JSON list of C-alpha atoms in Angstrom, two decimals:
[
{"chain": "A", "resi": 325, "resn": "MET", "atom": "CA", "xyz": [60.35, -233.02, 81.69]},
{"chain": "A", "resi": 326, "resn": "PHE", "atom": "CA", "xyz": [58.61, -230.16, 79.92]},
{"chain": "A", "resi": 327, "resn": "ALA", "atom": "CA", "xyz": [56.78, -231.20, 76.74]},
{"chain": "A", "resi": 328, "resn": "HIS", "atom": "CA", "xyz": [54.18, -229.08, 75.00]},
{"chain": "A", "resi": 329, "resn": "GLU", "atom": "CA", "xyz": [51.92, -230.30, 72.19]},
{"chain": "A", "resi": 330, "resn": "ILE", "atom": "CA", "xyz": [51.15, -227.52, 69.73]},
{"chain": "A", "resi": 331, "resn": "ASP", "atom": "CA", "xyz": [49.15, -229.39, 67.10]},
{"chain": "A", "resi": 332, "resn": "ASN", "atom": "CA", "xyz": [49.19, -232.72, 65.26]},
{"chain": "A", "resi": 333, "resn": "GLU", "atom": "CA", "xyz": [52.50, -231.78, 63.59]},
{"chain": "A", "resi": 334, "resn": "LEU", "atom": "CA", "xyz": [54.41, -229.89, 66.26]},
{"chain": "A", "resi": 335, "resn": "ARG", "atom": "CA", "xyz": [55.65, -230.52, 69.76]},
{"chain": "A", "resi": 336, "resn": "LEU", "atom": "CA", "xyz": [58.15, -228.68, 71.96]},
{"chain": "A", "resi": 337, "resn": "VAL", "atom": "CA", "xyz": [60.36, -230.74, 74.25]},
{"chain": "A", "resi": 338, "resn": "LEU", "atom": "CA", "xyz": [62.83, -229.58, 76.86]},
{"chain": "A", "resi": 339, "resn": "LEU", "atom": "CA", "xyz": [66.31, -230.27, 75.47]},
{"chain": "A", "resi": 340, "resn": "GLN", "atom": "CA", "xyz": [68.01, -233.21, 77.19]},
{"chain": "A", "resi": 341, "resn": "PRO", "atom": "CA", "xyz": [71.67, -234.31, 77.03]},
{"chain": "A", "resi": 342, "resn": "SER", "atom": "CA", "xyz": [70.52, -237.49, 75.25]},
{"chain": "A", "resi": 343, "resn": "MET", "atom": "CA", "xyz": [69.46, -235.23, 72.33]},
{"chain": "A", "resi": 344, "resn": "ALA", "atom": "CA", "xyz": [72.95, -233.73, 71.90]},
{"chain": "A", "resi": 345, "resn": "GLU", "atom": "CA", "xyz": [74.02, -235.85, 68.93]},
{"chain": "A", "resi": 346, "resn": "ARG", "atom": "CA", "xyz": [70.77, -235.26, 67.02]},
{"chain": "A", "resi": 347, "resn": "LEU", "atom": "CA", "xyz": [70.88, -231.54, 67.72]},
{"chain": "A", "resi": 348, "resn": "TYR", "atom": "CA", "xyz": [74.53, -231.28, 66.73]},
{"chain": "A", "resi": 349, "resn": "GLN", "atom": "CA", "xyz": [73.83, -233.10, 63.45]},
{"chain": "A", "resi": 350, "resn": "LEU", "atom": "CA", "xyz": [71.00, -230.66, 62.73]},
{"chain": "A", "resi": 351, "resn": "VAL", "atom": "CA", "xyz": [73.25, -227.66, 63.43]},
{"chain": "A", "resi": 352, "resn": "ASP", "atom": "CA", "xyz": [76.06, -229.14, 61.36]},
{"chain": "A", "resi": 353, "resn": "ALA", "atom": "CA", "xyz": [73.75, -229.84, 58.40]},
{"chain": "A", "resi": 354, "resn": "ASN", "atom": "CA", "xyz": [72.48, -226.24, 58.58]},
{"chain": "A", "resi": 355, "resn": "ARG", "atom": "CA", "xyz": [75.77, -224.53, 59.42]},
{"chain": "A", "resi": 356, "resn": "ASP", "atom": "CA", "xyz": [75.85, -222.23, 56.36]},
{"chain": "A", "resi": 357, "resn": "HIS", "atom": "CA", "xyz": [72.19, -221.32, 56.82]},
{"chain": "A", "resi": 358, "resn": "LEU", "atom": "CA", "xyz": [72.49, -220.58, 60.55]},
{"chain": "A", "resi": 359, "resn": "LYS", "atom": "CA", "xyz": [75.79, -218.73, 60.69]},
{"chain": "A", "resi": 360, "resn": "GLU", "atom": "CA", "xyz": [74.35, -215.68, 58.95]},
{"chain": "A", "resi": 361, "resn": "TRP", "atom": "CA", "xyz": [72.32, -214.82, 62.07]},
{"chain": "A", "resi": 362, "resn": "MET", "atom": "CA", "xyz": [73.56, -217.04, 64.92]},
{"chain": "A", "resi": 363, "resn": "PRO", "atom": "CA", "xyz": [76.85, -216.13, 66.62]},
{"chain": "A", "resi": 364, "resn": "TRP", "atom": "CA", "xyz": [77.30, -219.53, 68.31]},
{"chain": "A", "resi": 365, "resn": "VAL", "atom": "CA", "xyz": [77.43, -221.66, 65.14]},
{"chain": "A", "resi": 366, "resn": "GLU", "atom": "CA", "xyz": [81.18, -221.45, 64.56]},
{"chain": "A", "resi": 367, "resn": "SER", "atom": "CA", "xyz": [81.95, -222.49, 68.15]},
{"chain": "A", "resi": 368, "resn": "THR", "atom": "CA", "xyz": [79.64, -225.52, 67.92]},
{"chain": "A", "resi": 369, "resn": "ARG", "atom": "CA", "xyz": [82.08, -228.13, 66.65]},
{"chain": "A", "resi": 370, "resn": "SER", "atom": "CA", "xyz": [80.97, -231.39, 68.26]},
{"chain": "A", "resi": 371, "resn": "ALA", "atom": "CA", "xyz": [78.16, -233.20, 70.01]},
{"chain": "A", "resi": 372, "resn": "GLU", "atom": "CA", "xyz": [80.08, -232.50, 73.24]},
{"chain": "A", "resi": 373, "resn": "ASP", "atom": "CA", "xyz": [79.76, -228.74, 72.57]},
{"chain": "A", "resi": 374, "resn": "THR", "atom": "CA", "xyz": [76.04, -229.26, 72.08]},
{"chain": "A", "resi": 375, "resn": "LYS", "atom": "CA", "xyz": [75.79, -231.34, 75.25]},
{"chain": "A", "resi": 376, "resn": "ALA", "atom": "CA", "xyz": [77.52, -228.56, 77.21]},
{"chain": "A", "resi": 377, "resn": "PHE", "atom": "CA", "xyz": [75.00, -226.06, 75.78]},
{"chain": "A", "resi": 378, "resn": "ILE", "atom": "CA", "xyz": [72.10, -228.31, 76.81]},
{"chain": "A", "resi": 379, "resn": "ARG", "atom": "CA", "xyz": [73.45, -228.71, 80.34]},
{"chain": "A", "resi": 380, "resn": "HIS", "atom": "CA", "xyz": [73.84, -224.93, 80.64]},
{"chain": "A", "resi": 381, "resn": "ALA", "atom": "CA", "xyz": [70.31, -224.39, 79.30]},
{"chain": "A", "resi": 382, "resn": "ASN", "atom": "CA", "xyz": [68.92, -226.92, 81.77]},
{"chain": "A", "resi": 383, "resn": "ARG", "atom": "CA", "xyz": [70.70, -225.23, 84.70]},
{"chain": "A", "resi": 384, "resn": "ARG", "atom": "CA", "xyz": [69.12, -221.94, 83.66]},
{"chain": "A", "resi": 385, "resn": "PHE", "atom": "CA", "xyz": [65.72, -223.71, 83.37]},
{"chain": "A", "resi": 386, "resn": "ALA", "atom": "CA", "xyz": [66.11, -225.15, 86.89]},
{"chain": "A", "resi": 387, "resn": "ASP", "atom": "CA", "xyz": [66.89, -221.63, 88.14]},
{"chain": "A", "resi": 388, "resn": "GLY", "atom": "CA", "xyz": [63.78, -220.22, 86.43]},
{"chain": "A", "resi": 389, "resn": "GLU", "atom": "CA", "xyz": [65.84, -218.07, 84.05]},
{"chain": "A", "resi": 390, "resn": "SER", "atom": "CA", "xyz": [65.03, -219.65, 80.68]},
{"chain": "A", "resi": 391, "resn": "LEU", "atom": "CA", "xyz": [63.31, -222.52, 78.87]},
{"chain": "A", "resi": 392, "resn": "THR", "atom": "CA", "xyz": [65.04, -224.08, 75.85]},
{"chain": "A", "resi": 393, "resn": "CYS", "atom": "CA", "xyz": [63.12, -226.59, 73.75]},
{"chain": "A", "resi": 394, "resn": "GLY", "atom": "CA", "xyz": [63.67, -228.67, 70.69]},
{"chain": "A", "resi": 395, "resn": "ILE", "atom": "CA", "xyz": [61.06, -228.21, 67.99]},
{"chain": "A", "resi": 396, "resn": "GLU", "atom": "CA", "xyz": [59.78, -231.60, 66.85]},
{"chain": "A", "resi": 397, "resn": "TYR", "atom": "CA", "xyz": [58.02, -231.56, 63.48]},
{"chain": "A", "resi": 398, "resn": "HIS", "atom": "CA", "xyz": [56.37, -234.89, 62.68]},
{"chain": "A", "resi": 399, "resn": "GLY", "atom": "CA", "xyz": [58.54, -236.41, 65.40]},
{"chain": "A", "resi": 400, "resn": "GLU", "atom": "CA", "xyz": [61.85, -235.16, 63.98]},
{"chain": "A", "resi": 401, "resn": "LEU", "atom": "CA", "xyz": [64.01, -232.43, 65.46]},
{"chain": "A", "resi": 402, "resn": "ALA", "atom": "CA", "xyz": [63.65, -229.33, 63.25]},
{"chain": "A", "resi": 403, "resn": "GLY", "atom": "CA", "xyz": [65.07, -226.48, 65.36]},
{"chain": "A", "resi": 404, "resn": "VAL", "atom": "CA", "xyz": [65.14, -224.82, 68.75]},
{"chain": "A", "resi": 405, "resn": "ILE", "atom": "CA", "xyz": [62.90, -222.27, 70.41]},
{"chain": "A", "resi": 406, "resn": "SER", "atom": "CA", "xyz": [63.27, -220.78, 73.83]},
{"chain": "A", "resi": 407, "resn": "PHE", "atom": "CA", "xyz": [62.43, -218.23, 76.39]},
{"chain": "A", "resi": 408, "resn": "ASN", "atom": "CA", "xyz": [66.01, -216.94, 76.19]},
{"chain": "A", "resi": 409, "resn": "ASP", "atom": "CA", "xyz": [65.30, -214.94, 79.31]},
{"chain": "A", "resi": 410, "resn": "ILE", "atom": "CA", "xyz": [62.52, -215.12, 81.86]},
{"chain": "A", "resi": 411, "resn": "HIS", "atom": "CA", "xyz": [62.28, -211.88, 83.83]},
{"chain": "A", "resi": 412, "resn": "GLU", "atom": "CA", "xyz": [59.86, -212.72, 86.64]},
{"chain": "A", "resi": 413, "resn": "LYS", "atom": "CA", "xyz": [60.10, -209.29, 88.30]},
{"chain": "A", "resi": 414, "resn": "LEU", "atom": "CA", "xyz": [59.45, -207.51, 85.01]},
{"chain": "A", "resi": 415, "resn": "GLY", "atom": "CA", "xyz": [56.71, -209.93, 83.95]},
{"chain": "A", "resi": 416, "resn": "LYS", "atom": "CA", "xyz": [58.51, -210.44, 80.65]},
{"chain": "A", "resi": 417, "resn": "VAL", "atom": "CA", "xyz": [59.96, -213.25, 78.56]},
{"chain": "A", "resi": 418, "resn": "VAL", "atom": "CA", "xyz": [62.23, -212.96, 75.53]},
{"chain": "A", "resi": 419, "resn": "ILE", "atom": "CA", "xyz": [61.71, -215.55, 72.78]},
{"chain": "A", "resi": 420, "resn": "GLY", "atom": "CA", "xyz": [64.48, -216.76, 70.49]},
{"chain": "A", "resi": 421, "resn": "TYR", "atom": "CA", "xyz": [64.43, -219.44, 67.80]},
{"chain": "A", "resi": 422, "resn": "TRP", "atom": "CA", "xyz": [66.06, -221.05, 64.80]},
{"chain": "A", "resi": 423, "resn": "ILE", "atom": "CA", "xyz": [64.78, -223.58, 62.29]},
{"chain": "A", "resi": 424, "resn": "ALA", "atom": "CA", "xyz": [66.43, -225.91, 59.79]},
{"chain": "A", "resi": 425, "resn": "GLU", "atom": "CA", "xyz": [66.60, -224.44, 56.31]},
{"chain": "A", "resi": 426, "resn": "ASP", "atom": "CA", "xyz": [64.43, -227.17, 54.77]},
{"chain": "A", "resi": 427, "resn": "ARG", "atom": "CA", "xyz": [61.70, -226.50, 57.37]},
{"chain": "A", "resi": 428, "resn": "GLN", "atom": "CA", "xyz": [61.34, -222.78, 56.60]},
{"chain": "A", "resi": 429, "resn": "GLY", "atom": "CA", "xyz": [58.11, -221.55, 55.06]},
{"chain": "A", "resi": 430, "resn": "LEU", "atom": "CA", "xyz": [55.89, -224.15, 56.74]},
{"chain": "A", "resi": 431, "resn": "GLY", "atom": "CA", "xyz": [54.62, -221.89, 59.52]},
{"chain": "A", "resi": 432, "resn": "ILE", "atom": "CA", "xyz": [56.54, -223.85, 62.15]},
{"chain": "A", "resi": 433, "resn": "VAL", "atom": "CA", "xyz": [58.22, -220.90, 63.84]},
{"chain": "A", "resi": 434, "resn": "THR", "atom": "CA", "xyz": [55.06, -218.79, 63.80]},
{"chain": "A", "resi": 435, "resn": "ARG", "atom": "CA", "xyz": [53.00, -221.59, 65.38]},
{"chain": "A", "resi": 436, "resn": "CYS", "atom": "CA", "xyz": [55.68, -222.31, 67.98]},
{"chain": "A", "resi": 437, "resn": "CYS", "atom": "CA", "xyz": [56.02, -218.64, 68.91]},
{"chain": "A", "resi": 438, "resn": "ARG", "atom": "CA", "xyz": [52.24, -218.23, 69.14]},
{"chain": "A", "resi": 439, "resn": "SER", "atom": "CA", "xyz": [52.04, -221.23, 71.44]},
{"chain": "A", "resi": 440, "resn": "LEU", "atom": "CA", "xyz": [54.86, -219.97, 73.67]},
{"chain": "A", "resi": 441, "resn": "MET", "atom": "CA", "xyz": [53.25, -216.52, 73.78]},
{"chain": "A", "resi": 442, "resn": "GLU", "atom": "CA", "xyz": [49.99, -218.08, 74.97]},
{"chain": "A", "resi": 443, "resn": "TYR", "atom": "CA", "xyz": [51.89, -220.16, 77.51]},
{"chain": "A", "resi": 444, "resn": "ALA", "atom": "CA", "xyz": [53.74, -217.08, 78.81]},
{"chain": "A", "resi": 445, "resn": "PHE", "atom": "CA", "xyz": [50.55, -215.06, 79.18]},
{"chain": "A", "resi": 446, "resn": "ASN", "atom": "CA", "xyz": [48.19, -217.76, 80.42]},
{"chain": "A", "resi": 447, "resn": "GLU", "atom": "CA", "xyz": [50.36, -220.21, 82.39]},
{"chain": "A", "resi": 448, "resn": "MET", "atom": "CA", "xyz": [53.22, -217.99, 83.58]},
{"chain": "A", "resi": 449, "resn": "ASN", "atom": "CA", "xyz": [51.13, -214.81, 83.99]},
{"chain": "A", "resi": 450, "resn": "MET", "atom": "CA", "xyz": [53.70, -212.75, 82.08]},
{"chain": "A", "resi": 451, "resn": "GLN", "atom": "CA", "xyz": [52.68, -209.28, 80.94]},
{"chain": "A", "resi": 452, "resn": "LYS", "atom": "CA", "xyz": [54.99, -208.93, 77.93]},
{"chain": "A", "resi": 453, "resn": "VAL", "atom": "CA", "xyz": [56.64, -211.07, 75.26]},
{"chain": "A", "resi": 454, "resn": "GLU", "atom": "CA", "xyz": [59.63, -209.68, 73.42]},
{"chain": "A", "resi": 455, "resn": "ILE", "atom": "CA", "xyz": [61.49, -210.93, 70.35]},
{"chain": "A", "resi": 456, "resn": "ARG", "atom": "CA", "xyz": [64.74, -209.48, 69.06]},
{"chain": "A", "resi": 457, "resn": "ALA", "atom": "CA", "xyz": [65.84, -210.13, 65.49]},
{"chain": "A", "resi": 458, "resn": "ALA", "atom": "CA", "xyz": [68.74, -208.87, 63.45]},
{"chain": "A", "resi": 459, "resn": "ALA", "atom": "CA", "xyz": [67.45, -205.79, 61.62]},
{"chain": "A", "resi": 460, "resn": "ASP", "atom": "CA", "xyz": [68.27, -207.36, 58.23]},
{"chain": "A", "resi": 461, "resn": "ASN", "atom": "CA", "xyz": [66.73, -210.73, 59.07]},
{"chain": "A", "resi": 462, "resn": "THR", "atom": "CA", "xyz": [63.50, -210.24, 57.14]},
{"chain": "A", "resi": 463, "resn": "ARG", "atom": "CA", "xyz": [62.20, -213.77, 57.81]},
{"chain": "A", "resi": 464, "resn": "SER", "atom": "CA", "xyz": [62.42, -213.40, 61.60]},
{"chain": "A", "resi": 465, "resn": "ARG", "atom": "CA", "xyz": [60.97, -209.93, 61.48]},
{"chain": "A", "resi": 466, "resn": "ALA", "atom": "CA", "xyz": [58.05, -211.24, 59.39]},
{"chain": "A", "resi": 467, "resn": "VAL", "atom": "CA", "xyz": [57.31, -213.80, 62.13]},
{"chain": "A", "resi": 468, "resn": "CYS", "atom": "CA", "xyz": [57.06, -210.97, 64.67]},
{"chain": "A", "resi": 469, "resn": "GLU", "atom": "CA", "xyz": [54.74, -208.99, 62.44]},
{"chain": "A", "resi": 470, "resn": "ARG", "atom": "CA", "xyz": [52.50, -212.00, 61.67]},
{"chain": "A", "resi": 471, "resn": "LEU", "atom": "CA", "xyz": [52.12, -212.54, 65.41]},
{"chain": "A", "resi": 472, "resn": "GLY", "atom": "CA", "xyz": [51.06, -208.94, 66.00]},
{"chain": "A", "resi": 473, "resn": "LEU", "atom": "CA", "xyz": [54.16, -207.83, 67.86]},
{"chain": "A", "resi": 474, "resn": "LYS", "atom": "CA", "xyz": [54.95, -204.14, 67.49]},
{"chain": "A", "resi": 475, "resn": "LEU", "atom": "CA", "xyz": [58.33, -202.78, 66.53]},
{"chain": "A", "resi": 476, "resn": "GLU", "atom": "CA", "xyz": [59.55, -200.94, 69.62]},
{"chain": "A", "resi": 477, "resn": "GLY", "atom": "CA", "xyz": [62.83, -199.77, 68.14]},
{"chain": "A", "resi": 478, "resn": "VAL", "atom": "CA", "xyz": [66.17, -200.73, 66.65]},
{"chain": "A", "resi": 479, "resn": "ILE", "atom": "CA", "xyz": [69.28, -201.09, 68.79]},
{"chain": "A", "resi": 480, "resn": "SER", "atom": "CA", "xyz": [72.42, -200.35, 66.81]},
{"chain": "A", "resi": 481, "resn": "ASN", "atom": "CA", "xyz": [75.56, -202.44, 67.22]},
{"chain": "A", "resi": 482, "resn": "ALA", "atom": "CA", "xyz": [73.62, -205.01, 69.25]},
{"chain": "A", "resi": 483, "resn": "GLU", "atom": "CA", "xyz": [75.53, -208.19, 68.45]},
{"chain": "A", "resi": 484, "resn": "ALA", "atom": "CA", "xyz": [78.68, -209.53, 66.81]},
{"chain": "A", "resi": 485, "resn": "VAL", "atom": "CA", "xyz": [77.79, -212.32, 64.39]},
{"chain": "A", "resi": 486, "resn": "ASN", "atom": "CA", "xyz": [80.68, -214.07, 62.69]},
{"chain": "A", "resi": 487, "resn": "GLY", "atom": "CA", "xyz": [82.82, -211.06, 61.99]},
{"chain": "A", "resi": 488, "resn": "ARG", "atom": "CA", "xyz": [80.13, -208.44, 61.47]},
{"chain": "A", "resi": 489, "resn": "ILE", "atom": "CA", "xyz": [78.15, -206.19, 63.78]},
{"chain": "A", "resi": 490, "resn": "VAL", "atom": "CA", "xyz": [74.36, -206.34, 63.45]},
{"chain": "A", "resi": 491, "resn": "ASP", "atom": "CA", "xyz": [71.58, -204.13, 64.71]},
{"chain": "A", "resi": 492, "resn": "HIS", "atom": "CA", "xyz": [68.58, -205.66, 66.49]},
{"chain": "A", "resi": 493, "resn": "ALA", "atom": "CA", "xyz": [64.94, -204.86, 65.80]},
{"chain": "A", "resi": 494, "resn": "VAL", "atom": "CA", "xyz": [63.08, -205.20, 69.10]},
{"chain": "A", "resi": 495, "resn": "TYR", "atom": "CA", "xyz": [59.44, -206.33, 68.95]},
{"chain": "A", "resi": 496, "resn": "GLY", "atom": "CA", "xyz": [57.00, -206.63, 71.81]},
{"chain": "A", "resi": 497, "resn": "ILE", "atom": "CA", "xyz": [53.44, -207.44, 72.70]},
{"chain": "A", "resi": 498, "resn": "HIS", "atom": "CA", "xyz": [51.58, -207.02, 75.99]},
{"chain": "A", "resi": 499, "resn": "LYS", "atom": "CA", "xyz": [49.00, -209.27, 77.55]},
{"chain": "A", "resi": 500, "resn": "GLU", "atom": "CA", "xyz": [45.48, -208.16, 76.74]},
{"chain": "A", "resi": 501, "resn": "GLY", "atom": "CA", "xyz": [43.01, -207.30, 79.45]}
]
């Protein structure tokens, strides 16, 4: 099982079906917070839905297409971060994430993204990391900017999120040297 220590507060762990109930409870407790930016929230109605998501994510991991991890903060599940897509031929990964509302502002997402960026460049030999955020999601865009990713453009009508169409700001950074 993939587990990655970030620092004395944070650890990333590959999601496992045994985590489905805990993850569902976290989603359910943060439903109003998450549904503004996450299109899957409304269709996540039970721990079984979450278990099905985890199984799908683990199949994609086994196929080398993605890596989906729980974010553990002081040993408690606080969110999810992933390589949503691993494009081996392109030398590129796409990072996605969400965090519980009461864990925002603690630098968790920034530290997790930085660690996954380093992992992508140094362990996977990727040449580019990309993050897409809803254009109006100022918190996610601030993470990208803190990490030194450059705005590459905005894609209009990129995603349907709970009855509205959102644009995506696309950020990227290339491996140095």
